[in-house]
Coordinates of C-alpha atoms and ligand atoms in Angstrom, one line a residue:
M1 CA -46.2 24.1 34.4
D2 CA -49.3 25.9 33.5
K3 CA -48.4 28.3 30.7
W4 CA -51.2 30.7 31.3
I5 CA -50.8 31.4 34.9
S6 CA -47.0 31.9 34.8
M7 CA -47.4 35.6 35.8
L8 CA -43.6 36.4 36.0
R9 CA -43.1 33.8 38.5
C10 CA -39.5 33.4 37.6
H11 CA -37.8 34.5 40.7
K12 CA -34.1 33.9 40.1
I13 CA -31.8 34.1 37.1
S14 CA -28.2 32.9 37.3
R15 CA -25.6 32.2 34.7
S16 CA -26.7 28.6 34.7
F17 CA -30.3 28.4 35.5
L18 CA -33.6 30.2 35.0
C19 CA -35.5 29.1 38.1
M20 CA -39.3 29.3 38.4
S21 CA -41.5 28.8 41.3
G22 CA -43.4 25.5 41.3
N23 CA -40.2 23.4 41.4
C24 CA -39.2 23.9 37.8
F25 CA -35.9 25.1 36.4
V26 CA -34.3 25.3 33.0
P27 CA -30.6 25.3 32.6
T28 CA -29.7 28.4 30.5
S29 CA -27.6 26.1 28.3
E30 CA -30.9 24.4 27.3
I31 CA -32.8 27.5 26.4
I32 CA -33.4 27.6 22.7
A33 CA -34.7 31.2 22.3
V34 CA -36.4 34.0 24.1
E35 CA -39.0 36.1 22.3
E36 CA -41.3 39.0 23.1
T37 CA -44.8 37.4 23.0
D38 CA -47.3 38.5 20.4
L39 CA -50.1 39.4 22.8
N40 CA -52.7 40.0 20.2
K41 CA -52.2 36.5 19.0
K42 CA -52.3 35.0 22.4
Q43 CA -55.3 37.0 23.5
R44 CA -57.2 36.1 20.4
N45 CA -56.6 32.4 21.2
S46 CA -57.8 32.7 24.8
G47 CA -61.0 34.5 25.6
K48 CA -59.9 34.4 29.3
W49 CA -57.6 37.4 29.0
Q50 CA -59.7 39.6 26.8
K51 CA -61.1 41.8 29.5
M52 CA -57.8 42.4 31.4
A53 CA -55.6 45.4 31.6
K54 CA -52.7 45.8 29.2
L55 CA -50.2 43.0 29.7
H56 CA -46.7 42.4 28.5
A57 CA -45.2 39.0 28.0
F58 CA -42.2 37.0 26.8
T59 CA -41.9 33.4 25.9
V60 CA -38.9 31.1 26.7
Y61 CA -38.4 28.2 24.3
Y62 CA -36.4 25.4 25.9
V63 CA -35.4 21.8 25.5
K64 CA -37.8 19.3 27.1
K65 CA -36.3 15.9 27.6
A66 CA -38.7 13.0 27.0
Q67 CA -38.1 9.3 27.2
N68 CA -35.5 7.4 25.3
H69 CA -33.2 10.4 24.7
R70 CA -35.9 12.2 22.7
W71 CA -35.9 16.0 22.9
R72 CA -38.7 18.4 22.1
C73 CA -39.0 22.2 22.0
S74 CA -41.3 23.4 24.8
D75 CA -42.2 26.9 25.8
V76 CA -43.4 28.9 28.7
T77 CA -44.9 32.4 28.6
F78 CA -44.4 34.9 31.4
W79 CA -46.9 37.8 31.8
C80 CA -46.4 41.1 33.4
V81 CA -48.1 44.5 33.7
D82 CA -44.9 46.4 33.9
E83 CA -43.4 46.8 30.4
Q84 CA -40.0 47.9 31.6
L85 CA -39.7 44.8 33.9
C86 CA -40.7 42.6 31.0
N87 CA -38.1 44.1 28.7
Q88 CA -35.4 43.8 31.4
W89 CA -36.1 40.0 31.6
I90 CA -36.0 39.6 27.8
Q91 CA -32.7 41.6 27.7
A92 CA -31.1 39.6 30.6
L93 CA -32.1 36.3 29.1
K94 CA -30.8 37.2 25.6
E95 CA -27.5 38.3 27.1
L96 CA -27.2 34.9 28.8
L97 CA -27.9 33.2 25.5
E98 CA -25.1 35.3 23.9
L99 CA -22.7 33.8 26.4
Q100 CA -23.3 30.3 25.0
T101 CA -21.1 29.4 22.1
R102 CA -23.7 28.3 19.6
P103 CA -23.7 28.1 15.8
K104 CA -25.0 31.1 14.0
Q105 CA -24.3 30.2 10.4
L106 CA -24.6 26.6 9.0
L107 CA -24.0 24.9 5.7
V108 CA -26.7 22.3 5.1
Y109 CA -26.5 19.4 2.6
I110 CA -29.7 17.4 2.0
N111 CA -29.7 14.0 0.2
P112 CA -33.2 13.9 -1.3
Y113 CA -32.8 10.2 -2.1
G114 CA -31.6 8.8 1.2
G115 CA -33.7 6.4 3.3
K116 CA -37.4 6.8 2.5
R117 CA -36.6 9.9 0.3
Q118 CA -38.0 12.2 3.0
G119 CA -34.8 14.3 3.6
K120 CA -36.1 17.5 2.0
R121 CA -39.5 17.3 3.8
I122 CA -37.9 16.4 7.1
Y123 CA -35.6 19.4 6.9
E124 CA -38.2 21.9 5.7
Q125 CA -41.0 20.8 8.2
K126 CA -39.1 19.8 11.3
V127 CA -35.6 21.4 11.3
A128 CA -35.7 24.7 9.4
P129 CA -38.4 26.3 11.7
L130 CA -36.3 25.4 14.8
F131 CA -33.1 26.9 13.2
S132 CA -35.1 30.0 12.4
L133 CA -36.4 30.3 16.0
A134 CA -32.9 30.0 17.2
S135 CA -31.8 32.8 14.7
I136 CA -29.4 30.5 12.9
S137 CA -28.8 31.4 9.2
T138 CA -28.3 28.6 6.7
D139 CA -27.1 28.0 3.2
V140 CA -29.0 25.0 2.0
F141 CA -27.7 22.7 -0.7
V142 CA -29.9 19.9 -2.1
T143 CA -27.5 17.3 -3.7
E144 CA -28.1 16.2 -7.3
R145 CA -25.7 13.3 -7.4
A146 CA -23.5 11.2 -5.2
N147 CA -20.3 13.1 -4.1
H148 CA -21.9 16.4 -4.8
A149 CA -21.6 17.5 -1.2
K150 CA -18.1 16.2 -0.9
D151 CA -16.9 18.0 -4.0
N152 CA -18.6 21.2 -2.9
L153 CA -16.9 21.1 0.4
F154 CA -13.5 21.5 -1.4
E155 CA -14.7 24.7 -3.0
V156 CA -16.8 26.6 -0.5
N157 CA -15.5 29.3 1.8
I158 CA -15.7 27.0 4.8
N159 CA -14.5 29.6 7.4
K160 CA -17.8 31.4 6.9
Y161 CA -19.6 28.6 8.7
D162 CA -19.8 27.4 12.3
G163 CA -20.7 23.9 11.2
V164 CA -22.0 21.6 8.5
V165 CA -25.3 19.8 8.7
C166 CA -26.0 16.7 6.6
V167 CA -29.6 15.4 6.1
G168 CA -29.4 11.8 5.2
G169 CA -28.0 8.4 6.4
D170 CA -24.6 7.1 7.2
G171 CA -23.5 7.1 3.6
M172 CA -24.4 10.8 3.3
F173 CA -22.6 11.5 6.6
S174 CA -19.6 9.7 5.3
E175 CA -19.5 11.8 2.2
V176 CA -19.6 15.1 4.2
M177 CA -17.0 13.8 6.6
H178 CA -14.7 12.9 3.7
G179 CA -15.2 16.4 2.2
L180 CA -14.4 18.1 5.5
I181 CA -11.4 15.9 6.6
G182 CA -10.0 15.9 3.0
R183 CA -10.3 19.7 2.8
M184 CA -8.6 20.1 6.1
Q185 CA -5.6 17.9 5.1
K186 CA -5.4 19.6 1.7
D187 CA -5.3 23.1 3.2
S188 CA -2.6 21.9 5.7
G189 CA -0.5 20.2 3.0
I190 CA -1.0 16.7 4.5
D191 CA -0.6 13.8 2.1
Q192 CA -3.6 11.5 2.8
N193 CA -1.9 8.7 0.9
N194 CA 0.7 8.3 3.6
P195 CA -0.9 5.9 6.1
K196 CA 1.4 7.2 8.9
A197 CA 0.8 10.9 8.3
P198 CA -0.4 12.7 11.5
L199 CA -3.8 14.0 10.3
V200 CA -5.0 17.5 11.2
Q201 CA -8.0 17.6 13.4
C202 CA -11.2 19.0 11.9
N203 CA -12.7 21.6 14.2
I204 CA -15.8 22.4 12.1
R205 CA -18.5 20.3 13.6
I206 CA -20.9 18.1 11.7
G207 CA -24.6 17.8 12.6
I208 CA -26.5 14.8 11.4
I209 CA -30.3 15.1 10.7
P210 CA -31.2 11.4 10.4
A211 CA -33.0 10.7 7.1
G212 CA -31.3 7.5 6.0
S213 CA -31.8 3.8 6.2
T214 CA -29.6 2.8 9.2
D215 CA -28.6 6.2 10.8
C216 CA -26.2 4.4 13.0
V217 CA -23.8 7.4 13.6
C218 CA -26.7 9.5 14.7
Y219 CA -28.2 6.8 17.0
S220 CA -24.8 5.9 18.5
T221 CA -23.9 9.5 19.3
V222 CA -27.3 10.9 20.4
G223 CA -29.2 7.8 21.6
I224 CA -32.1 8.1 19.2
S225 CA -32.7 8.6 15.5
D226 CA -35.0 11.6 15.6
P227 CA -34.6 14.8 13.4
V228 CA -36.0 17.2 16.0
T229 CA -33.7 15.9 18.8
S230 CA -30.7 16.2 16.4
A231 CA -31.7 19.7 15.4
L232 CA -31.9 20.8 19.1
H233 CA -28.4 19.3 19.8
I234 CA -27.1 21.4 16.9
I235 CA -28.9 24.6 18.1
L236 CA -27.4 24.2 21.6
G237 CA -23.9 23.9 20.1
D238 CA -23.2 20.5 21.6
S239 CA -19.8 19.0 20.8
Q240 CA -18.8 15.3 20.7
P241 CA -15.3 14.3 19.5
L242 CA -15.2 11.2 17.3
D243 CA -12.5 8.7 16.4
V244 CA -12.0 8.2 12.7
S245 CA -10.1 5.4 11.1
S246 CA -8.2 5.7 7.8
V247 CA -8.1 2.8 5.3
H248 CA -5.2 2.4 3.0
H249 CA -3.9 -0.1 0.4
N250 CA -0.3 0.0 -0.7
N251 CA 0.3 3.6 0.3
T252 CA -2.9 4.7 -1.4
F253 CA -5.7 6.3 0.7
L254 CA -9.0 4.5 0.2
K255 CA -11.5 5.8 2.8
Y256 CA -12.2 7.0 6.3
T257 CA -14.6 5.2 8.6
V258 CA -16.3 6.1 11.8
S259 CA -18.9 3.3 12.3
L260 CA -18.7 -0.1 10.7
L261 CA -15.9 -1.4 8.5
G262 CA -17.2 -4.9 7.8
Y263 CA -15.9 -7.7 5.6
G264 CA -17.9 -10.9 4.9
F265 CA -21.5 -10.8 6.2
Y266 CA -22.0 -7.0 6.3
G267 CA -19.9 -6.4 3.2
D268 CA -22.0 -8.9 1.3
V269 CA -25.3 -7.5 2.6
L270 CA -24.4 -4.1 1.5
K271 CA -23.2 -5.2 -2.0
D272 CA -26.4 -7.1 -2.6
S273 CA -28.6 -4.3 -1.1
E274 CA -27.2 -1.7 -3.5
K275 CA -29.0 -3.4 -6.4
K276 CA -32.3 -3.1 -4.4
R277 CA -32.1 0.6 -3.5
W278 CA -35.7 1.1 -4.8
M279 CA -36.8 -1.0 -1.7
G280 CA -35.6 1.8 0.6
P281 CA -34.5 0.7 4.1
M282 CA -36.2 -2.7 3.6
R283 CA -33.4 -3.6 1.2
Y284 CA -31.2 -4.5 4.2
D285 CA -33.8 -7.0 5.5
Y286 CA -34.1 -8.6 2.1
S287 CA -30.3 -8.8 1.5
G288 CA -29.6 -9.7 5.1
F289 CA -31.8 -12.7 4.8
K290 CA -30.3 -13.7 1.5
T291 CA -26.8 -13.3 2.7
F292 CA -27.5 -15.2 5.9
L293 CA -28.8 -18.1 3.7
S294 CA -25.7 -18.1 1.5
H295 CA -23.5 -18.5 4.6
H296 CA -20.2 -17.7 2.9
C297 CA -17.0 -17.6 4.9
Y298 CA -13.7 -16.0 3.8
E299 CA -10.2 -17.0 4.5
G300 CA -7.5 -14.5 5.3
T301 CA -4.9 -13.1 7.8
I302 CA -5.5 -10.3 10.3
S303 CA -2.7 -8.6 12.1
F304 CA -3.4 -6.0 14.8
Q305 CA -1.9 -3.8 17.4
P306 CA -3.8 -3.9 20.7
A307 CA -4.9 -0.5 22.1
K308 CA -2.8 -0.5 25.3
H309 CA -3.4 3.2 26.0
T310 CA -7.0 2.8 27.0
L311 CA -8.4 1.5 30.3
G312 CA -11.6 0.1 28.6
S313 CA -12.2 -3.4 27.2
P314 CA -14.8 -4.6 24.7
R315 CA -16.3 -6.9 27.4
D316 CA -16.9 -4.0 29.8
K317 CA -20.4 -3.8 31.3
D318 CA -20.5 0.0 31.2
S319 CA -21.0 1.9 27.9
C320 CA -19.6 5.2 26.6
R321 CA -21.8 8.0 27.9
T322 CA -21.8 11.8 27.9
G323 CA -18.5 13.2 29.3
C324 CA -17.0 9.6 29.2
H325 CA -13.9 9.4 31.5
I326 CA -12.4 6.5 29.5
C327 CA -12.4 8.7 26.3
R328 CA -10.9 11.6 28.2
Q329 CA -8.2 9.4 29.9
S330 CA -7.3 7.6 26.6
E331 CA -6.9 10.9 24.7
Q332 CA -4.5 12.2 27.4
Q333 CA -2.6 9.0 27.4
L334 CA -2.2 9.1 23.6
A335 CA -1.1 12.8 23.7
E336 CA 1.6 11.9 26.3
Q337 CA 2.8 9.0 24.2
R338 CA 3.1 11.3 21.2
K339 CA 5.0 13.9 23.2
K340 CA 7.5 11.2 24.3
C341 CA 8.0 9.7 20.9
G342 CA 8.3 13.0 19.0
L343 CA 8.4 12.3 15.3
K344 CA 9.2 8.6 15.8
H345 CA 6.2 6.3 15.2
E346 CA 5.5 4.5 18.4
E347 CA 3.4 2.0 16.5
D348 CA 6.4 0.7 14.7
E349 CA 7.8 -0.5 18.0
E350 CA 4.7 -2.2 19.3
E351 CA 3.8 -5.8 19.0
W352 CA 1.5 -7.1 16.2
K353 CA -0.7 -10.1 16.8
V354 CA -1.5 -12.3 13.8
I355 CA -4.6 -14.4 13.3
K356 CA -5.2 -16.6 10.3
G357 CA -8.5 -18.3 9.7
K358 CA -11.9 -18.6 8.0
F359 CA -14.3 -16.0 8.9
L360 CA -18.0 -15.3 8.4
A361 CA -17.6 -11.7 9.4
I362 CA -14.7 -9.4 10.3
N363 CA -16.1 -6.2 11.8
A364 CA -14.1 -3.2 13.0
V365 CA -16.2 -0.6 14.8
N366 CA -15.1 2.8 16.1
M367 CA -18.3 3.2 18.1
S368 CA -21.0 0.8 19.4
C369 CA -22.9 0.9 16.0
A370 CA -26.2 1.0 17.9
C371 CA -29.1 1.7 15.6
P372 CA -32.9 1.1 15.6
R373 CA -32.3 -2.5 14.2
S374 CA -29.7 -3.2 17.0
P375 CA -30.2 -0.9 20.0
K376 CA -27.0 -2.0 21.8
G377 CA -25.0 -2.2 18.6
L378 CA -22.3 -4.5 17.3
S379 CA -20.0 -3.7 20.2
P380 CA -22.0 -2.2 23.1
A381 CA -18.9 -1.1 25.1
A382 CA -17.0 0.6 22.2
H383 CA -16.1 4.2 22.9
L384 CA -16.7 7.2 20.6
A385 CA -13.5 9.0 21.3
D386 CA -10.9 6.7 22.9
G387 CA -8.6 6.3 19.9
S388 CA -9.4 2.6 19.5
A389 CA -11.7 0.4 17.5
D390 CA -13.2 -3.0 18.4
L391 CA -12.2 -5.7 16.1
I392 CA -14.8 -8.5 16.0
L393 CA -13.9 -11.8 14.4
V394 CA -16.7 -14.2 13.7
R395 CA -15.1 -17.5 12.7
K396 CA -16.7 -20.2 10.6
C397 CA -19.6 -21.8 12.4
S398 CA -22.9 -23.4 11.6
R399 CA -25.8 -21.5 10.2
F400 CA -27.6 -22.0 13.4
D401 CA -24.8 -20.6 15.5
F402 CA -24.4 -17.6 13.2
L403 CA -28.2 -17.0 13.6
R404 CA -27.8 -17.1 17.4
Y405 CA -25.0 -14.6 17.1
L406 CA -27.1 -12.2 14.9
V407 CA -30.1 -12.5 17.2
R408 CA -27.9 -11.2 20.1
H409 CA -27.5 -7.9 18.2
T410 CA -31.2 -7.4 18.9
N411 CA -31.5 -8.5 22.5
Q412 CA -29.7 -8.0 25.8
D413 CA -27.6 -11.1 25.7
D414 CA -23.8 -10.9 25.3
Q415 CA -22.9 -11.3 21.6
F416 CA -19.3 -12.0 22.4
D417 CA -20.1 -15.0 24.6
F418 CA -19.6 -17.6 21.8
S419 CA -16.6 -19.9 21.2
F420 CA -16.5 -18.8 17.5
V421 CA -16.4 -15.0 18.3
D422 CA -13.3 -13.1 19.4
V423 CA -13.1 -9.4 20.1
Y424 CA -10.1 -7.2 20.5
R425 CA -9.6 -3.5 21.2
V426 CA -7.1 -2.3 18.7
K427 CA -5.4 0.9 17.4
S428 CA -4.5 -0.4 14.0
F429 CA -5.0 -3.6 12.0
Q430 CA -4.3 -5.1 8.6
F431 CA -6.2 -7.7 6.6
T432 CA -5.1 -9.7 3.6
S433 CA -7.4 -12.3 1.9
K434 CA -6.0 -15.8 1.4
L435 CA -6.7 -15.4 -2.3
L436 CA -4.4 -12.4 -2.5
E437 CA -1.7 -14.0 -0.4
D438 CA -1.8 -17.1 -2.7
N439 CA -1.6 -14.9 -5.8
E440 CA 1.3 -12.9 -4.4
S441 CA 3.3 -15.9 -3.2
D442 CA 2.9 -18.0 -6.3
V443 CA 1.9 -15.9 -9.3
T444 CA 2.9 -18.7 -11.7
D445 CA 0.5 -21.3 -10.3
I446 CA -2.2 -21.2 -12.9
G447 CA -4.5 -23.4 -10.8
K448 CA -4.6 -20.7 -8.0
K449 CA -5.6 -18.1 -10.5
H450 CA -8.5 -20.2 -11.6
F451 CA -10.8 -19.6 -8.7
G452 CA -14.0 -21.6 -8.9
Q453 CA -16.9 -20.5 -6.8
F454 CA -15.9 -22.5 -3.7
C455 CA -12.8 -23.9 -2.0
R456 CA -11.1 -26.6 -4.1
D457 CA -9.8 -28.4 -1.1
H458 CA -13.1 -28.8 0.5
P459 CA -15.9 -28.8 -2.1
A460 CA -18.5 -29.2 0.6
C461 CA -17.4 -26.3 2.8
C462 CA -18.9 -22.9 2.6
C463 CA -15.5 -21.2 2.1
N464 CA -15.8 -18.8 -0.7
I465 CA -12.8 -18.5 -2.9
A466 CA -13.9 -15.1 -4.3
N467 CA -13.2 -12.2 -2.1
S468 CA -15.9 -10.3 -0.1
T469 CA -16.1 -6.6 -0.2
W470 CA -15.9 -4.1 2.7
N471 CA -18.8 -2.3 4.0
C472 CA -17.3 1.1 5.0
D473 CA -20.0 3.2 6.7
G474 CA -22.4 2.0 4.1
E475 CA -20.1 2.4 1.1
T476 CA -18.6 -0.6 -0.7
L477 CA -14.9 -0.9 -0.8
D478 CA -13.3 -3.5 -3.1
S479 CA -9.9 -4.3 -1.7
S480 CA -8.6 -7.6 -0.5
A481 CA -5.8 -6.1 1.5
I482 CA -6.2 -3.1 3.7
E483 CA -4.3 -1.2 6.4
V484 CA -6.4 0.5 9.0
R485 CA -5.3 3.1 11.6
V486 CA -7.5 4.8 14.3
H487 CA -7.1 8.6 14.6
C488 CA -8.2 9.7 18.0
Q489 CA -10.8 12.4 18.0
L490 CA -10.1 13.5 14.4
M491 CA -13.4 15.2 14.1
K492 CA -16.4 16.6 16.1
L493 CA -20.1 16.3 15.9
F494 CA -23.0 18.5 17.2
A495 CA -23.9 15.9 19.8
R496 CA -23.0 15.1 23.4
G497 CA -22.9 11.3 23.4
I498 CA -25.6 9.3 25.0
E499 CA -26.9 10.7 28.2
E500 CA -27.4 8.6 31.3
N501 CA -30.9 7.1 31.4
H502 CA -33.8 9.3 32.3
K503 CA -34.2 8.0 35.9
E504 CA -30.6 9.0 36.7
A505 CA -30.9 12.3 35.0
V506 CA -34.1 13.1 37.0
S507 CA -32.3 12.3 40.3
N508 CA -29.4 14.5 39.3
Q509 CA -31.8 17.3 38.5
S510 CA -33.4 17.2 41.9
R511 CA -30.0 17.3 43.5
V512 CA -29.2 20.5 41.6
E513 CA -32.6 21.9 42.7
Q514 CA -31.7 21.2 46.3
L515 CA -28.4 23.0 45.8
L516 CA -30.2 26.1 44.5
Ligands
LIG601 C1 -32.3 -12.4 13.0 C2 -32.1 -11.0 13.1 C3 -30.8 -10.5 12.7 C4 -30.8 -9.0 12.8 C5 -29.4 -8.5 12.7 C6 -29.4 -7.0 12.8 C7 -28.0 -6.4 13.0 C8 -28.0 -5.0 12.6 C9 -26.7 -4.4 12.9 C10 -26.5 -3.2 12.2 C11 -25.2 -2.6 12.3 C12 -25.2 -1.3 11.6 C13 -23.8 -0.8 11.3 C14 -23.9 0.4 10.4 C15 -23.9 0.3 9.1 C16 -24.2 1.5 8.2 O1 -23.1 2.3 8.1 C17 -24.7 1.0 6.9 C18 -25.1 2.1 6.0 O2 -26.2 2.9 6.6 P1 -27.1 3.9 5.7 O3 -26.2 4.7 4.9 O4 -27.9 4.7 6.7 O5 -28.0 3.0 4.9 N1 -25.8 0.1 7.1 C19 -25.7 -1.2 6.9 O6 -24.8 -1.7 6.4 C20 -27.0 -2.1 7.2 C21 -26.7 -3.4 7.8 C22 -28.0 -4.1 8.1 C23 -27.7 -5.6 8.1 C24 -29.0 -6.4 8.3
LIG602 N1 -28.7 13.5 -5.0 C1 -28.1 12.3 -4.9 N2 -28.4 11.3 -5.8 C2 -27.9 10.0 -5.6 N3 -27.1 9.7 -4.6 C3 -26.8 10.6 -3.7 C4 -27.3 11.9 -3.8 N4 -26.8 12.6 -2.7 C5 -26.1 11.8 -2.0 N5 -26.0 10.6 -2.6 C6 -25.4 9.3 -2.1 O1 -26.3 8.5 -1.6 C7 -25.7 7.5 -0.8 C8 -26.6 7.0 0.3 O2 -27.1 8.1 1.0 P1 -27.7 8.0 2.5 O3 -28.2 9.4 2.8 O4 -26.7 7.5 3.4 O5 -29.0 7.1 2.3 P2 -29.2 5.6 2.9 O6 -29.1 5.6 4.3 O7 -30.6 5.2 2.4 O8 -28.1 4.7 2.3 C9 -24.5 8.2 -0.2 O9 -23.4 7.5 -0.6 C10 -24.4 9.6 -0.9 O10 -23.1 9.8 -1.4
LIG603 CA1 -13.4 4.4 19.5

């Protein structure tokens, strides 16, 4: 659309669309702001208009969807000789924007040390100007230490805000999520140490401005890791429910997780990479390579309860997309089950499957875990809000086979199509390392307490007698026995899930135009 010849060509305004001649329309839900145009400024910039009669104008800022789920703020200016008509348009559009439920007051936490240490700059240069354009007020808090944001969330007057924004990576997001969910349970008198406690949903949405090393939660829920796109989703007030898993050990709460809870390979990569933080995001490549070469496997027992409430399966060809019907159906099914069972725990009655073995990796993912390093993710068909997690067991195999498996995270081939990889959709699971089982069953056996570096029975095998650690959304968790339970849609993000690809969106758009 030519900005300079848009002489009040908008010919129709409805509750849903601002339609302009020239086959262009903007859904009102995607208008960012409407402002009276500073004509002096415009006229100074364009000699073309200098000799014309007095004009009035307003500018509509709206979301322009580019390729690969990237959003940008675009604008169009409408000119008019009639001042009253111009003001009527501004007024009508502002009233429409008021009807949208959008955040007005946000609490922002910036981790200045996440990723490439650009959090503060990204926020100030790319995000703050957009929030100000959309008339969003902010209280900005730059963290000075780990857990600063989490601790602060237990103290602030949270009801003052329409949402919390975190600028950083998955670790920073995890911190803010722990603060919000923890605060919510504390205020409602829920004991987080009870693994069976029905947790209270957190209705304050979190917005993620990606400025970390992996940014998997942002990428998996928006489709791209891009600060401007995320800021625009926040401004429009998008809402995406998210499953959260709780991790316990012996009736003690350890952590919540939304993306990857990984033992073995991803736990070892994370542990090693923490010592190399100075390398920035490259630390994962270095530690990934090192861990791959070490090729350690770990022995233990996994018990899990299959997620029977959901129609989906981890081997599905379709992925979770905006407005996903599998997530909606699964949530309804769980709500019905809960109604039927009342206070009784339906989980207690359901079957547990038990698997013992030696594993190179045990990965539990609540979402696909797509990220720039792995655009399909660890489990491409996992759902954001279906009350289930995908449990991926990578059994002991050769280095070459493990490399083939890892490479499939980066290409289009099926990463579950290997004899040594099993995947299950679960609603809860438990893991105990062999080492702990042995210690618990025979505490007097001195030999078993004397763990050498590698398996005594098979000195040549790669089986590591020491335990691995868990990678819990980028935070290390040292526990050789854990109990995990998925809580369906425990929290919400300022996101809308990944939209259908652009071609489909364009064809839907022209269908709407025809309807109008
Ligand atoms: C031969 C090529 C092999 C390449 C394999 C690449 C596989 C990448 C999969 C990444 C999955 C990411 C799951 C998310 C994990 C994050 O929570 C965590 C912390 O993120 P952040 O706080 O933003 O730093 N990131 C990781 O654990 C990084 C794993 C990278 C392993 C190579
Ligand atoms: N000011 C700070 N100094 C040091 N660590 C911090 C600070 N603020 C937050 N953190 C911690 O840094 C960790 C990693 O942050 P994150 O933003 O995820 O970066 P990255 O993606 O590079 O790991 C998080 O666990 C968070 O708790
Ligand atoms: Ca899920």
